[in-house]
Amino acid sequence: MNAITGIAAEDLPAPAGAPILSVSGLRVSYGRIEAVRGVDLAVGAGEFVGIIGSNGAGKTSLLRAVTGVLKPAGGSVTFDGADTTGSGSHVMVARGLAMVPEGRMVFADQSVRDNLLLGAFTRIKADPQGVAADIDRMTRMFPRLGERIDQQAGTLSGGEQQMLAIARGLLSRPKLLVIDELSLGLAPKILDMLFPVLTQLNREGLSILLVEQMASYALAVTHRTYVMENGRVLFDGESKALAGDDRVLDAYLGRRGKH
Amino acid sequence: MSGKALGWLALALFAIVLAVFPWTGDLIGERWPTSYELRLVIRAMIIAIVVIGLNLLVGFAGLVSLGQAALYGLGAHVAALLSLRAGFSFVESMAFAVLIPAMMGAVLAFPTVRVRDVYLTVITIAFGLVFVNILRDWVSVTGGASGLANLPRPTILGERLMATRAASFNYYYIVLLCLLVALWVQYAMANSRYGRALRAASQSENAARALGVNVVAVRTLAFAVSAGFAGLAGGLFANLALFVNYETFTFTASIELLLMVILGGAGTMAGPILGTGTLFAAQQFLQGLGEWQTFGYGLLLALVLFLMPRGIVGSLAALRARVLAKPEARQTGAWPNWGPGLETITAAPDERGQVTMQAQGLTLRFGGLTAVNNVAMEVRSGTVHALIGPNGAGKSSLLNVISGFYRASEGEVRVFGQAVANAAPYTLARLGVARSFQNTELFGQMTVLDNVLVGAQPHFRSGFIETILRLPRFRREERAAREEALRLLGFVGLSDFAAEEARNLPFGHQRRLEIARALALRPKLLLLDEPAAGLTHGEIEDLVNLIRGLADRGMTVILVEHHVDMIMAVSDRVTVLDYGEVIADGTVAEVQANPRVIEAYFGAGSEAEQTEAAA
Amino acid sequence: MEAVTQYLLTGLSVGSVYAMVGLGFYVMWTAAKAVNFNFGDIFMLGAVLTVVAIDQGIPLLPAAVLAVAAAAIAAAAIERGFVRPFNREANAIGWMLTTIAVGTMIESATTALFGSNPRGLPSPLAETPIRLGGAGIYPQELLLPVALIIVAVGLELFYRRTMLGRAMRAVAWNRTAAGLVGIDADRITLIAFGIAGVLGALAGLLIGPVVQASSTMGAVIGLKGFMVAIIAGIANARGVVIAGVLYGVAEKFIEGYLSTAARDAIGFTLMVLLLLLFPQGLFGRKEIKKV
């Protein structure tokens, strides 16, 4: 039973399997600044989980600790059955966790194709044919990347760069895809195109953890959502239920005590 | 005993021992020191003067020069040439031996305007090589490899200056006097606004600029003083050896000088003395290594960097602090604490109802990206004006334009009625614009009190000479600045932490300190970039009170913030940015009800409407 | 006219050395945002170790290969031991001092073990000069521009066509993002220093027959290579090649028309002035300073 939401585990949609990712008591500090102050979180295999919360709530820091970009100050991360607390990000990718970072971080001075090849860095030696086939698959999923396959990634539009970042992440054939701020700087039209792709990927069996500032999108596509504030998980629950929850809107616009 | 008293005692002992040293033989009844040993000590004292100058650059200004030996050589050659070829007296030639390298140093500082770090070091190396190249090959002037020999023996008032018993070791005492003067200048500079500005600029250049420090000017000063010391030492050397050639001033010598600074402890008062002394002693040993001598230097440098990167004095000080550290119960005071004397901070606000800040058609582009797009905005005096918007909306960029850190691509900014589109941050700071930074930019290795004192920089009127001589006006201003800084620390509840290094403060305290530091400028316009980020709810409430209190006393505040509760509680007016454009502007209630604002934060489409309906 | 041809040819040859050393700095800088400050010593090892190997009775070509390999390993070891531990924070400069320290040790140890006298490095291409457009030049000197072209093209292909090269560019662009696609940025940096070592040692061993091998041959050339890389805008390989060659040619013209003695004084002054006029380098891109 979750103390805050009052929702028992059996009320949630049945997770497809054991958790692929589970985080417990995670803390992240920058020097003396504590950005994440003890977070518990789990993503079931095949689940699509969101984290929402205002800026500075600690979402990105949480993701960075999970994906190995930085070392947590405390707590543990278990991924795919192994304790991966403090493993570097290149190790996590090899284990099957890929990340689409905030701001996309495509390799702007290299071609779209090279970006995709780099996405497959951990497996290209072992499986060059598989990588080639996957690149084909990506260009079908995102035809605009196919059209610009030899163009420098830096010349792509923001939306195209986000597609590239997703495709690059997928090329490592991850078990869990972690996405940070998909919507950042993107027009609604592009988001309306990108979110269904994620839903489709999830239906095909990919577990996804999505951090998103735009709560409406996150709540619409995910199974379950955590709401963070001030480095802690405020509450979590089924996304459908949270979409109608006053506390979510209040947390964003400060409309406290108006109901 | 306090560290400071200990330091003065050590200095007095040091001076006495050196003063007595030539006469030790009379005390113990032996022929000691020999003239070789005496000259060794004189040379060590001369080198120590160079090292003190280099310490100002490396230890305080954070600028690594590997061309210091060339400046030392410049002084030596100026002195030698003037006395040999132009018949200048000792005093006259020494004056030029200081001045010309000091001017050269100021020229060398020019690159710091444009380049930093490694590039600067490379430039100093190049300078050193060019200098030695000229000395070696301009034979008609410098004598090339055979150098300038047979310099006339220096005299003052007809008295021949020598380091011999017959002359009462008068030259020895001149060198000692110069060394003590150098130590004094180092001390006086370090413990003044100049030293604080140098350290501030090296620890966070942005924050220093935002607090009214003209970084280029103080760095030029540091370079000039440092080069002046090198020149002084060079002149003393020439008049001791009565012979100079380029071999003394090569790149290797520059490395040795740097090694002495680091070995002793960069940025410490006694470091240059201990570093020079230790290396001179080590040299006697290294000479025994023959052709492996240079290897020994390299190894020593590497060992120092690996084992005690803070040098002898730095490591000892750290040790002392650890041994003496007693768990002091330090009280964090309540804030804001409007005590007496704080009126000065808000004594000269912009007149009520004025437009304190006005932006028109303001556009900022980075390459192809438009961060701020045709923004018009007006901030009235004495109000709290919030600037909000989703991530990447251009809020911080706008703040950076207003405070002079970014130059607008188009449009105009007026502050206090003045167009300031091209003003440097330090100019704006002196006009009365203060700011805080998103990721607190404190001067981490300076004390809490010194951090605030940097903010008081623009209120000083006393000049460099007054400061070095510690004349009455300097003392008065320094005292006043300290009192005001302490009042400000009391204001934010940090009185007990005044002597603590800023980096050791917990995060919430760092935010408080940053605000106190900004207030030390006595600003009319205060820009706060996410001041509540990382603060607890209680701290945010205090912050709201503080901001309100400042505005009620006439200060104008522009606030970039995400904490919605806080914005609602503190703001008179809110401007909302999205994609760099103003999408809403009005009172809190107006903005809260604006559908475009809701869309910007939540996303478009039916989902948002559902959520809206549900709310 | 003959003099001009002579200056151009010898300038091209010495400029190729600067360009190759500059490329070494480029490779190190892009991967680590730090360099081996005394990279000239790796250059020196290329020549000196070849002579040492020949002394041991090893024929020229295998000796050269061994020397380059040893120098590359030394270069990589310096990254691991002296650069990485002192390059943890952005804008750290500790690595500058540690690499100067280790460079000093390498140079003086070489002086002690190898002797302070320059030694000839035998090459069949440096025995009799040939005449070319009225200018006299050793074939060995003409080999240098050829080697430079091969190295520059090879480097370009490596960066564009191989996975390791792409990974290196990815690390240079954004270490975090590189880690997030599974690249071990530390390992890549180590390899980059090794590759730089190959470039530096190769330059040293190729010029060795012309200038003779000695423990001090690298000091000034290393610095010139660094300055060339900096004024080119250190993140631009083609710029480094152009700047290196131009500087070499300029030096020879200064020597010819002004004086040999003033060469470095004028050359360095020129470079400092260029750097002041173009702080980002001649071919560099302007970086946006974040506040």
Short mmCIF file of C-alpha atoms in Angstrom, two decimals, chain A:
data_model
loop_
_atom_site.label_atom_id
_atom_site.label_comp_id
_atom_site.label_asym_id
_atom_site.label_seq_id
_atom_site.Cartn_x
_atom_site.Cartn_y
_atom_site.Cartn_z
CA MET A 1 0.00 0.00 0.00
CA ASN A 2 1.38 3.36 -0.99
CA ALA A 3 1.14 5.64 1.99
CA ILE A 4 0.59 8.82 0.05
CA THR A 5 -1.71 7.82 -2.75
CA GLY A 6 -3.59 5.19 -0.85
CA ILE A 7 -3.44 2.98 -3.89
CA ALA A 8 -2.65 -0.64 -3.28
CA ALA A 9 -0.35 -2.42 -5.65
CA GLU A 10 -3.15 -4.61 -7.01
CA ASP A 11 -4.97 -1.52 -8.24
CA LEU A 12 -2.16 -0.75 -10.65
CA PRO A 13 -2.06 -2.29 -14.10
CA ALA A 14 -0.41 -5.65 -13.73
CA PRO A 15 3.29 -5.25 -14.51
CA ALA A 16 4.39 -7.56 -17.27
CA GLY A 17 7.17 -9.05 -15.14
CA ALA A 18 9.70 -8.44 -12.41
CA PRO A 19 10.99 -4.87 -12.27
CA ILE A 20 13.66 -4.17 -14.87
CA LEU A 21 14.78 -1.16 -12.84
CA SER A 22 14.42 -0.55 -9.16
CA VAL A 23 15.82 2.36 -7.28
CA SER A 24 15.84 2.61 -3.53
CA GLY A 25 16.76 5.44 -1.20
CA LEU A 26 18.67 7.18 -3.96
CA ARG A 27 20.42 10.41 -3.06
CA VAL A 28 22.36 12.73 -5.36
CA SER A 29 24.47 15.68 -4.26
CA TYR A 30 26.45 18.27 -6.10
CA GLY A 31 28.99 19.22 -3.52
CA ARG A 32 26.76 20.21 -0.65
CA ILE A 33 23.67 20.67 -2.74
CA GLU A 34 21.32 17.76 -2.30
CA ALA A 35 19.34 17.47 -5.50
CA VAL A 36 17.76 14.07 -4.86
CA ARG A 37 16.90 13.24 -1.27
CA GLY A 38 16.02 9.57 -1.04
CA VAL A 39 13.93 8.37 -3.94
CA ASP A 40 12.33 4.92 -4.35
CA LEU A 41 11.15 4.05 -7.81
CA ALA A 42 10.55 0.97 -9.94
CA VAL A 43 9.92 0.24 -13.59
CA GLY A 44 8.38 -3.14 -14.37
CA ALA A 45 9.45 -5.04 -17.46
CA GLY A 46 7.34 -3.77 -20.33
CA GLU A 47 6.07 -0.84 -18.31
CA PHE A 48 5.91 2.80 -19.44
CA VAL A 49 6.61 5.01 -16.42
CA GLY A 50 6.68 8.79 -16.20
CA ILE A 51 8.26 11.21 -13.77
CA ILE A 52 6.82 14.71 -13.69
CA GLY A 53 7.50 17.70 -11.52
CA SER A 54 8.49 21.30 -11.84
CA ASN A 55 11.92 22.46 -12.78
CA GLY A 56 14.59 21.83 -10.18
CA ALA A 57 12.59 19.02 -8.61
CA GLY A 58 15.54 16.67 -9.11
CA LYS A 59 14.21 14.66 -12.05
CA THR A 60 17.24 15.04 -14.25
CA SER A 61 19.64 14.39 -11.36
CA LEU A 62 17.73 11.21 -10.57
CA LEU A 63 18.07 10.04 -14.16
CA ARG A 64 21.74 10.90 -14.26
CA ALA A 65 22.37 8.75 -11.23
CA VAL A 66 20.32 5.88 -12.66
CA THR A 67 22.09 5.95 -16.00
CA GLY A 68 25.55 6.24 -14.50
CA VAL A 69 26.35 9.75 -15.70
CA LEU A 70 27.07 10.60 -12.09
CA LYS A 71 27.60 8.59 -8.96
CA PRO A 72 24.84 8.69 -6.37
CA ALA A 73 25.66 9.87 -2.87
CA GLY A 74 23.59 7.07 -1.39
CA GLY A 75 20.99 4.44 -2.06
CA SER A 76 21.03 1.71 -4.68
CA VAL A 77 20.14 1.07 -8.28
CA THR A 78 19.25 -2.42 -9.46
CA PHE A 79 18.98 -2.94 -13.18
CA ASP A 80 18.01 -6.20 -14.86
CA GLY A 81 18.65 -8.18 -11.71
CA ALA A 82 22.12 -6.83 -10.97
CA ASP A 83 23.24 -4.13 -8.56
CA THR A 84 24.51 -1.35 -10.82
CA THR A 85 24.90 1.41 -8.25
CA GLY A 86 27.74 3.66 -9.37
CA SER A 87 28.44 1.88 -12.67
CA GLY A 88 29.57 4.22 -15.43
CA SER A 89 27.16 5.06 -18.21
CA HIS A 90 29.10 3.06 -20.80
CA VAL A 91 28.68 0.01 -18.60
CA MET A 92 24.95 0.64 -18.27
CA VAL A 93 24.54 0.87 -22.04
CA ALA A 94 26.28 -2.46 -22.43
CA ARG A 95 23.86 -3.89 -19.86
CA GLY A 96 20.85 -2.72 -21.83
CA LEU A 97 19.94 0.72 -20.54
CA ALA A 98 19.93 3.52 -23.10
CA MET A 99 19.26 7.17 -22.49
CA VAL A 100 17.92 10.00 -24.59
CA PRO A 101 19.47 12.90 -22.70
CA GLU A 102 18.01 16.29 -21.97
CA GLY A 103 18.82 18.65 -24.82
CA ARG A 104 19.25 15.61 -27.11
CA MET A 105 23.05 15.82 -27.24
CA VAL A 106 23.37 14.47 -30.75
CA PHE A 107 26.91 14.45 -32.12
CA ALA A 108 26.30 17.57 -34.14
CA ASP A 109 29.53 17.41 -36.13
CA GLN A 110 28.89 13.92 -37.43
CA SER A 111 26.41 12.60 -39.97
CA VAL A 112 23.06 11.14 -39.04
CA ARG A 113 24.35 7.72 -40.08
CA ASP A 114 27.46 8.07 -37.90
CA ASN A 115 25.28 9.07 -34.98
CA LEU A 116 23.24 5.94 -35.45
CA LEU A 117 26.36 3.80 -35.77
CA LEU A 118 27.65 5.31 -32.54
CA GLY A 119 24.36 4.37 -30.92
CA ALA A 120 25.30 0.77 -31.70
CA PHE A 121 28.83 1.21 -30.36
CA THR A 122 28.55 -1.63 -27.89
CA ARG A 123 27.37 -4.24 -30.34
CA ILE A 124 28.48 -3.25 -33.81
CA LYS A 125 31.55 -5.48 -33.77
CA ALA A 126 29.56 -8.53 -32.82
CA ASP A 127 26.58 -7.90 -35.06
CA PRO A 128 27.24 -5.58 -38.01
CA GLN A 129 24.36 -6.99 -40.06
CA GLY A 130 21.93 -6.57 -37.21
CA VAL A 131 23.01 -2.94 -36.85
CA ALA A 132 22.53 -2.29 -40.56
CA ALA A 133 19.06 -3.80 -40.36
CA ASP A 134 18.23 -1.70 -37.31
CA ILE A 135 19.33 1.47 -39.09
CA ASP A 136 16.97 0.56 -41.90
CA ARG A 137 14.22 0.05 -39.37
CA MET A 138 14.89 3.48 -37.85
CA THR A 139 14.73 5.21 -41.20
CA ARG A 140 11.36 3.58 -41.76
CA MET A 141 10.16 4.61 -38.31
CA PHE A 142 11.47 8.17 -38.84
CA PRO A 143 11.47 8.76 -42.61
CA ARG A 144 12.93 12.25 -42.10
CA LEU A 145 16.09 10.69 -40.72
CA GLY A 146 16.28 8.50 -43.81
CA GLU A 147 16.08 11.54 -46.04
CA ARG A 148 18.88 13.23 -44.14
CA ILE A 149 21.03 10.21 -43.45
CA ASP A 150 24.26 11.78 -44.75
CA GLN A 151 23.57 15.25 -43.41
CA GLN A 152 25.44 16.57 -40.35
CA ALA A 153 23.30 16.08 -37.28
CA GLY A 154 23.84 19.69 -36.26
CA THR A 155 21.90 20.88 -39.30
CA LEU A 156 18.75 19.01 -38.28
CA SER A 157 15.80 20.79 -36.76
CA GLY A 158 15.07 20.32 -33.06
CA GLY A 159 12.39 17.74 -33.75
CA GLU A 160 14.61 15.79 -36.12
CA GLN A 161 17.41 15.85 -33.57
CA GLN A 162 15.05 14.41 -30.99
CA MET A 163 14.09 11.63 -33.43
CA LEU A 164 17.78 10.98 -33.98
CA ALA A 165 18.43 10.87 -30.25
CA ILE A 166 15.66 8.32 -29.80
CA ALA A 167 16.84 6.24 -32.74
CA ARG A 168 20.41 6.41 -31.50
CA GLY A 169 19.28 5.17 -28.11
CA LEU A 170 17.35 2.31 -29.68
CA LEU A 171 20.33 1.14 -31.68
CA SER A 172 21.95 -0.35 -28.61
CA ARG A 173 18.85 -2.61 -28.46
CA PRO A 174 18.08 -1.57 -24.90
CA LYS A 175 15.82 -3.32 -22.44
CA LEU A 176 14.98 0.03 -20.90
CA LEU A 177 14.91 3.38 -22.65
CA VAL A 178 15.24 6.41 -20.41
CA ILE A 179 14.12 9.74 -21.88
CA ASP A 180 14.81 13.11 -20.30
CA GLU A 181 12.55 16.03 -21.29
CA LEU A 182 11.34 14.86 -24.64
CA SER A 183 9.36 18.06 -25.13
CA LEU A 184 12.17 20.52 -24.40
CA GLY A 185 12.02 23.26 -27.01
CA LEU A 186 9.80 21.27 -29.37
CA ALA A 187 6.60 22.49 -30.94
CA PRO A 188 3.36 20.68 -29.99
CA LYS A 189 2.97 19.41 -33.55
CA ILE A 190 6.20 17.45 -33.30
CA LEU A 191 5.30 16.13 -29.87
CA ASP A 192 2.01 14.85 -31.23
CA MET A 193 4.08 12.82 -33.66
CA LEU A 194 6.78 11.65 -31.22
CA PHE A 195 4.66 10.43 -28.33
CA PRO A 196 2.75 7.83 -30.38
CA VAL A 197 6.09 6.41 -31.47
CA LEU A 198 7.00 5.85 -27.83
CA THR A 199 3.65 4.22 -27.17
CA GLN A 200 4.22 1.93 -30.13
CA LEU A 201 7.72 1.01 -28.94
CA ASN A 202 6.33 0.22 -25.53
CA ARG A 203 3.64 -2.02 -27.03
CA GLU A 204 6.40 -3.89 -28.79
CA GLY A 205 7.82 -4.71 -25.37
CA LEU A 206 10.31 -1.93 -24.61
CA SER A 207 10.28 -0.61 -21.05
CA ILE A 208 10.40 3.18 -20.94
CA LEU A 209 11.10 5.68 -18.19
CA LEU A 210 10.12 9.20 -19.26
CA VAL A 211 10.91 12.39 -17.42
CA GLU A 212 8.70 15.17 -18.66
CA GLN A 213 7.96 18.69 -17.66
CA MET A 214 4.77 18.81 -19.69
CA ALA A 215 2.59 16.81 -17.40
CA SER A 216 -0.32 16.44 -19.79
CA TYR A 217 1.70 14.48 -22.30
CA ALA A 218 3.38 12.27 -19.74
CA LEU A 219 0.12 11.46 -18.03
CA ALA A 220 -1.52 10.64 -21.36
CA VAL A 221 1.01 8.09 -22.59
CA THR A 222 2.41 6.38 -19.48
CA HIS A 223 0.99 3.63 -17.30
CA ARG A 224 2.23 5.01 -14.07
CA THR A 225 3.64 8.37 -12.97
CA TYR A 226 5.76 9.65 -10.13
CA VAL A 227 5.38 13.29 -9.13
CA MET A 228 8.58 14.82 -7.77
CA GLU A 229 9.18 17.98 -5.84
CA ASN A 230 12.24 19.24 -4.01
CA GLY A 231 14.27 16.09 -4.56
CA ARG A 232 11.60 13.72 -3.30
CA VAL A 233 8.76 11.70 -4.77
CA LEU A 234 5.64 13.51 -3.61
CA PHE A 235 3.27 10.76 -4.69
CA ASP A 236 2.81 8.31 -7.47
CA GLY A 237 0.00 6.41 -9.07
CA GLU A 238 -1.72 5.26 -12.18
CA SER A 239 -1.38 7.98 -14.77
CA LYS A 240 -5.08 7.96 -15.70
CA ALA A 241 -5.99 8.58 -12.10
CA LEU A 242 -3.39 11.30 -11.63
CA ALA A 243 -4.57 13.16 -14.72
CA GLY A 244 -7.65 14.15 -12.79
CA ASP A 245 -5.85 14.79 -9.54
CA ASP A 246 -5.94 18.39 -8.33
CA ARG A 247 -2.62 18.02 -6.60
CA VAL A 248 -0.85 17.66 -9.93
CA LEU A 249 -2.11 20.92 -11.33
CA ASP A 250 -1.58 22.68 -8.03
CA ALA A 251 2.00 21.55 -7.87
CA TYR A 252 2.55 23.29 -11.17
CA LEU A 253 0.63 26.52 -10.87
CA GLY A 254 0.68 27.00 -7.15
CA ARG A 255 -3.08 27.00 -6.95
CA ARG A 256 -3.19 25.76 -3.40
CA GLY A 257 -6.31 25.73 -1.33
CA LYS A 258 -8.62 26.89 -4.06
CA HIS A 259 -10.85 23.84 -4.14
#
